[in-house]
């Protein structure tokens, strides 16, 4: 039943979601599971899995599928197992979790100094940047984010 739910989750993806899934799955396999696989071979394996053309799936691949579903949606792996579908981020919380889940805090951020006011300002900064860059066209949105990110990445010590 649970494996069938995972199959259904992948089957229900749009073409764009499916392609993103394959790209992230390959990246996860390569960097987290030390398994390098050609994109065409990976796509073939996933197709066989979702079309029930294979009886078995290795624990490594199953874990990679679930990890990749987590990369696509908050708790994506659990949602796929239990309900057979995942949803894209549709809240600010989901978006910030997906955007930051693999990023450690900078070394010079003292976790003990993060009070309610600072956390509120961080949240406000994130929301304002995304709102400022927002555009319905993916390419424009991506370009806006890239430009703002470049601006924010200017070294602080320019006058030295």
mmCIF file of C-alpha atoms in Angstrom:
data_model
loop_
_atom_site.group_PDB
_atom_site.id
_atom_site.type_symbol
_atom_site.label_atom_id
_atom_site.label_comp_id
_atom_site.label_asym_id
_atom_site.label_seq_id
_atom_site.Cartn_x
_atom_site.Cartn_y
_atom_site.Cartn_z
ATOM 1 C CA UNK A 1 0.000 0.000 0.000
ATOM 2 C CA UNK A 2 2.712 2.516 0.968
ATOM 3 C CA UNK A 3 4.871 1.719 -2.059
ATOM 4 C CA UNK A 4 1.772 2.104 -4.225
ATOM 5 C CA UNK A 5 1.176 5.542 -2.683
ATOM 6 C CA UNK A 6 4.715 6.574 -3.634
ATOM 7 C CA UNK A 7 4.121 5.342 -7.181
ATOM 8 C CA UNK A 8 0.881 7.326 -7.374
ATOM 9 C CA UNK A 9 2.616 10.445 -6.080
ATOM 10 C CA UNK A 10 5.178 10.305 -8.864
ATOM 11 C CA UNK A 11 2.534 9.428 -11.490
ATOM 12 C CA UNK A 12 0.422 12.457 -10.524
ATOM 13 C CA UNK A 13 3.282 14.902 -11.109
ATOM 14 C CA UNK A 14 3.100 17.346 -13.990
ATOM 15 C CA UNK A 15 5.842 17.099 -16.600
ATOM 16 C CA UNK A 16 7.721 20.003 -14.994
ATOM 17 C CA UNK A 17 7.416 18.473 -11.517
ATOM 18 C CA UNK A 18 8.513 15.087 -12.836
ATOM 19 C CA UNK A 19 11.575 16.567 -14.550
ATOM 20 C CA UNK A 20 12.456 18.483 -11.377
ATOM 21 C CA UNK A 21 12.004 15.256 -9.405
ATOM 22 C CA UNK A 22 14.408 13.397 -11.718
ATOM 23 C CA UNK A 23 17.033 16.143 -11.518
ATOM 24 C CA UNK A 24 16.873 16.311 -7.720
ATOM 25 C CA UNK A 25 16.745 12.518 -7.420
ATOM 26 C CA UNK A 26 19.913 12.186 -9.476
ATOM 27 C CA UNK A 27 21.615 14.873 -7.370
ATOM 28 C CA UNK A 28 20.567 13.135 -4.142
ATOM 29 C CA UNK A 29 21.767 9.757 -5.393
ATOM 30 C CA UNK A 30 25.103 11.230 -6.451
ATOM 31 C CA UNK A 31 25.911 13.372 -3.435
ATOM 32 C CA UNK A 32 24.092 11.679 -0.564
ATOM 33 C CA UNK A 33 24.263 8.047 -1.637
ATOM 34 C CA UNK A 34 27.454 8.068 -3.749
ATOM 35 C CA UNK A 35 25.568 6.557 -6.695
ATOM 36 C CA UNK A 36 26.302 8.115 -10.065
ATOM 37 C CA UNK A 37 23.727 7.205 -12.687
ATOM 38 C CA UNK A 38 23.063 8.529 -16.165
ATOM 39 C CA UNK A 39 19.904 10.645 -16.459
ATOM 40 C CA UNK A 40 18.411 8.343 -19.106
ATOM 41 C CA UNK A 41 19.086 5.253 -17.001
ATOM 42 C CA UNK A 42 17.573 6.897 -13.933
ATOM 43 C CA UNK A 43 14.474 7.929 -15.859
ATOM 44 C CA UNK A 44 14.151 4.357 -17.126
ATOM 45 C CA UNK A 45 14.385 2.973 -13.563
ATOM 46 C CA UNK A 46 11.793 5.432 -12.260
ATOM 47 C CA UNK A 47 9.458 4.587 -15.157
ATOM 48 C CA UNK A 48 9.801 0.879 -14.395
ATOM 49 C CA UNK A 49 9.085 1.577 -10.728
ATOM 50 C CA UNK A 50 5.938 3.633 -11.320
ATOM 51 C CA UNK A 51 4.645 1.238 -13.983
ATOM 52 C CA UNK A 52 5.194 -1.797 -11.716
ATOM 53 C CA UNK A 53 7.618 -3.364 -14.179
ATOM 54 C CA UNK A 54 9.927 -4.244 -11.318
ATOM 55 C CA UNK A 55 9.035 -6.180 -8.203
ATOM 56 C CA UNK A 56 11.736 -4.749 -5.984
ATOM 57 C CA UNK A 57 13.185 -1.372 -5.134
ATOM 58 C CA UNK A 58 16.380 -1.091 -3.148
ATOM 59 C CA UNK A 59 16.286 0.625 0.216
ATOM 60 C CA UNK A 60 18.826 3.121 -1.147
ATOM 61 C CA UNK A 61 16.550 4.123 -4.016
ATOM 62 C CA UNK A 62 13.439 4.173 -1.852
ATOM 63 C CA UNK A 63 15.205 6.419 0.628
ATOM 64 C CA UNK A 64 16.399 8.654 -2.234
ATOM 65 C CA UNK A 65 12.842 8.887 -3.621
ATOM 66 C CA UNK A 66 11.507 9.934 -0.209
ATOM 67 C CA UNK A 67 14.347 12.407 0.353
ATOM 68 C CA UNK A 68 13.690 13.934 -3.063
ATOM 69 C CA UNK A 69 9.977 14.217 -2.329
ATOM 70 C CA UNK A 70 10.973 16.038 0.862
ATOM 71 C CA UNK A 71 13.042 18.415 -1.286
ATOM 72 C CA UNK A 72 9.972 19.170 -3.387
ATOM 73 C CA UNK A 73 7.488 19.663 -0.560
ATOM 74 C CA UNK A 74 7.565 20.036 3.206
ATOM 75 C CA UNK A 75 7.171 16.502 4.580
ATOM 76 C CA UNK A 76 6.810 15.341 0.970
ATOM 77 C CA UNK A 77 8.041 11.823 1.715
ATOM 78 C CA UNK A 78 5.576 11.286 4.564
ATOM 79 C CA UNK A 79 2.729 12.800 2.554
ATOM 80 C CA UNK A 80 3.558 10.519 -0.382
ATOM 81 C CA UNK A 81 3.593 7.417 1.829
ATOM 82 C CA UNK A 82 0.381 8.222 3.660
ATOM 83 C CA UNK A 83 -1.784 9.905 1.021
ATOM 84 C CA UNK A 84 -0.165 9.280 -2.345
ATOM 85 C CA UNK A 85 0.275 12.957 -3.188
ATOM 86 C CA UNK A 86 2.397 15.952 -2.312
ATOM 87 C CA UNK A 87 1.691 19.615 -2.715
ATOM 88 C CA UNK A 88 3.959 22.473 -3.624
ATOM 89 C CA UNK A 89 4.795 25.067 -1.014
ATOM 90 C CA UNK A 90 1.729 27.221 -0.570
ATOM 91 C CA UNK A 91 2.568 28.997 2.670
ATOM 92 C CA UNK A 92 5.452 31.234 3.661
ATOM 93 C CA UNK A 93 6.483 28.589 6.175
ATOM 94 C CA UNK A 94 6.672 25.876 3.504
ATOM 95 C CA UNK A 95 8.637 28.150 1.190
ATOM 96 C CA UNK A 96 11.210 29.161 3.792
ATOM 97 C CA UNK A 97 11.641 25.564 4.980
ATOM 98 C CA UNK A 98 12.221 24.323 1.427
ATOM 99 C CA UNK A 99 14.611 27.197 0.720
ATOM 100 C CA UNK A 100 16.682 26.767 3.863
ATOM 101 C CA UNK A 101 16.475 23.122 4.946
ATOM 102 C CA UNK A 102 19.967 22.268 3.691
ATOM 103 C CA UNK A 103 21.654 25.486 4.849
ATOM 104 C CA UNK A 104 23.449 25.826 8.182
ATOM 105 C CA UNK A 105 23.355 29.126 10.030
ATOM 106 C CA UNK A 106 26.323 31.405 9.347
ATOM 107 C CA UNK A 107 29.156 30.981 11.866
ATOM 108 C CA UNK A 108 28.790 34.498 13.245
ATOM 109 C CA UNK A 109 25.086 34.099 14.104
ATOM 110 C CA UNK A 110 24.686 33.444 17.808
ATOM 111 C CA UNK A 111 21.633 31.221 18.154
ATOM 112 C CA UNK A 112 21.177 32.402 21.738
ATOM 113 C CA UNK A 113 20.871 36.012 20.540
ATOM 114 C CA UNK A 114 17.876 35.281 18.330
ATOM 115 C CA UNK A 115 15.024 36.851 20.237
ATOM 116 C CA UNK A 116 11.453 37.406 19.061
ATOM 117 C CA UNK A 117 12.243 40.822 17.569
ATOM 118 C CA UNK A 118 15.175 39.547 15.486
ATOM 119 C CA UNK A 119 13.202 36.512 14.304
ATOM 120 C CA UNK A 120 10.290 38.770 13.341
ATOM 121 C CA UNK A 121 12.675 41.015 11.358
ATOM 122 C CA UNK A 122 14.258 38.010 9.607
ATOM 123 C CA UNK A 123 10.791 36.803 8.641
ATOM 124 C CA UNK A 124 9.881 40.281 7.410
ATOM 125 C CA UNK A 125 13.115 40.521 5.393
ATOM 126 C CA UNK A 126 12.426 37.190 3.696
ATOM 127 C CA UNK A 127 8.821 38.114 2.904
ATOM 128 C CA UNK A 128 9.762 41.572 1.587
ATOM 129 C CA UNK A 129 12.499 40.218 -0.690
ATOM 130 C CA UNK A 130 10.192 37.579 -2.176
ATOM 131 C CA UNK A 131 7.344 40.078 -2.620
ATOM 132 C CA UNK A 132 9.699 42.600 -4.217
ATOM 133 C CA UNK A 133 10.998 40.010 -6.699
ATOM 134 C CA UNK A 134 7.682 38.277 -7.361
ATOM 135 C CA UNK A 135 6.508 37.899 -10.934
ATOM 136 C CA UNK A 136 4.189 35.406 -12.584
ATOM 137 C CA UNK A 137 6.769 34.713 -15.279
ATOM 138 C CA UNK A 138 9.291 32.186 -13.977
ATOM 139 C CA UNK A 139 12.235 33.691 -15.877
ATOM 140 C CA UNK A 140 11.544 37.225 -14.620
ATOM 141 C CA UNK A 141 11.087 35.977 -11.048
ATOM 142 C CA UNK A 142 14.356 34.014 -11.261
ATOM 143 C CA UNK A 143 16.209 37.034 -12.693
ATOM 144 C CA UNK A 144 14.803 39.335 -9.991
ATOM 145 C CA UNK A 145 15.843 36.931 -7.231
ATOM 146 C CA UNK A 146 19.296 36.571 -8.792
ATOM 147 C CA UNK A 147 19.817 40.367 -9.007
ATOM 148 C CA UNK A 148 18.698 40.986 -5.407
ATOM 149 C CA UNK A 149 20.869 38.086 -4.232
ATOM 150 C CA UNK A 150 23.880 39.525 -6.065
ATOM 151 C CA UNK A 151 23.257 42.895 -4.404
ATOM 152 C CA UNK A 152 22.976 41.320 -0.957
ATOM 153 C CA UNK A 153 26.185 39.335 -1.595
ATOM 154 C CA UNK A 154 28.333 42.451 -1.988
ATOM 155 C CA UNK A 155 31.151 42.153 0.551
ATOM 156 C CA UNK A 156 30.652 44.293 3.662
ATOM 157 C CA UNK A 157 34.277 45.405 3.770
ATOM 158 C CA UNK A 158 34.466 47.292 0.451
ATOM 159 C CA UNK A 159 36.107 50.350 2.004
ATOM 160 C CA UNK A 160 39.148 48.411 3.278
#
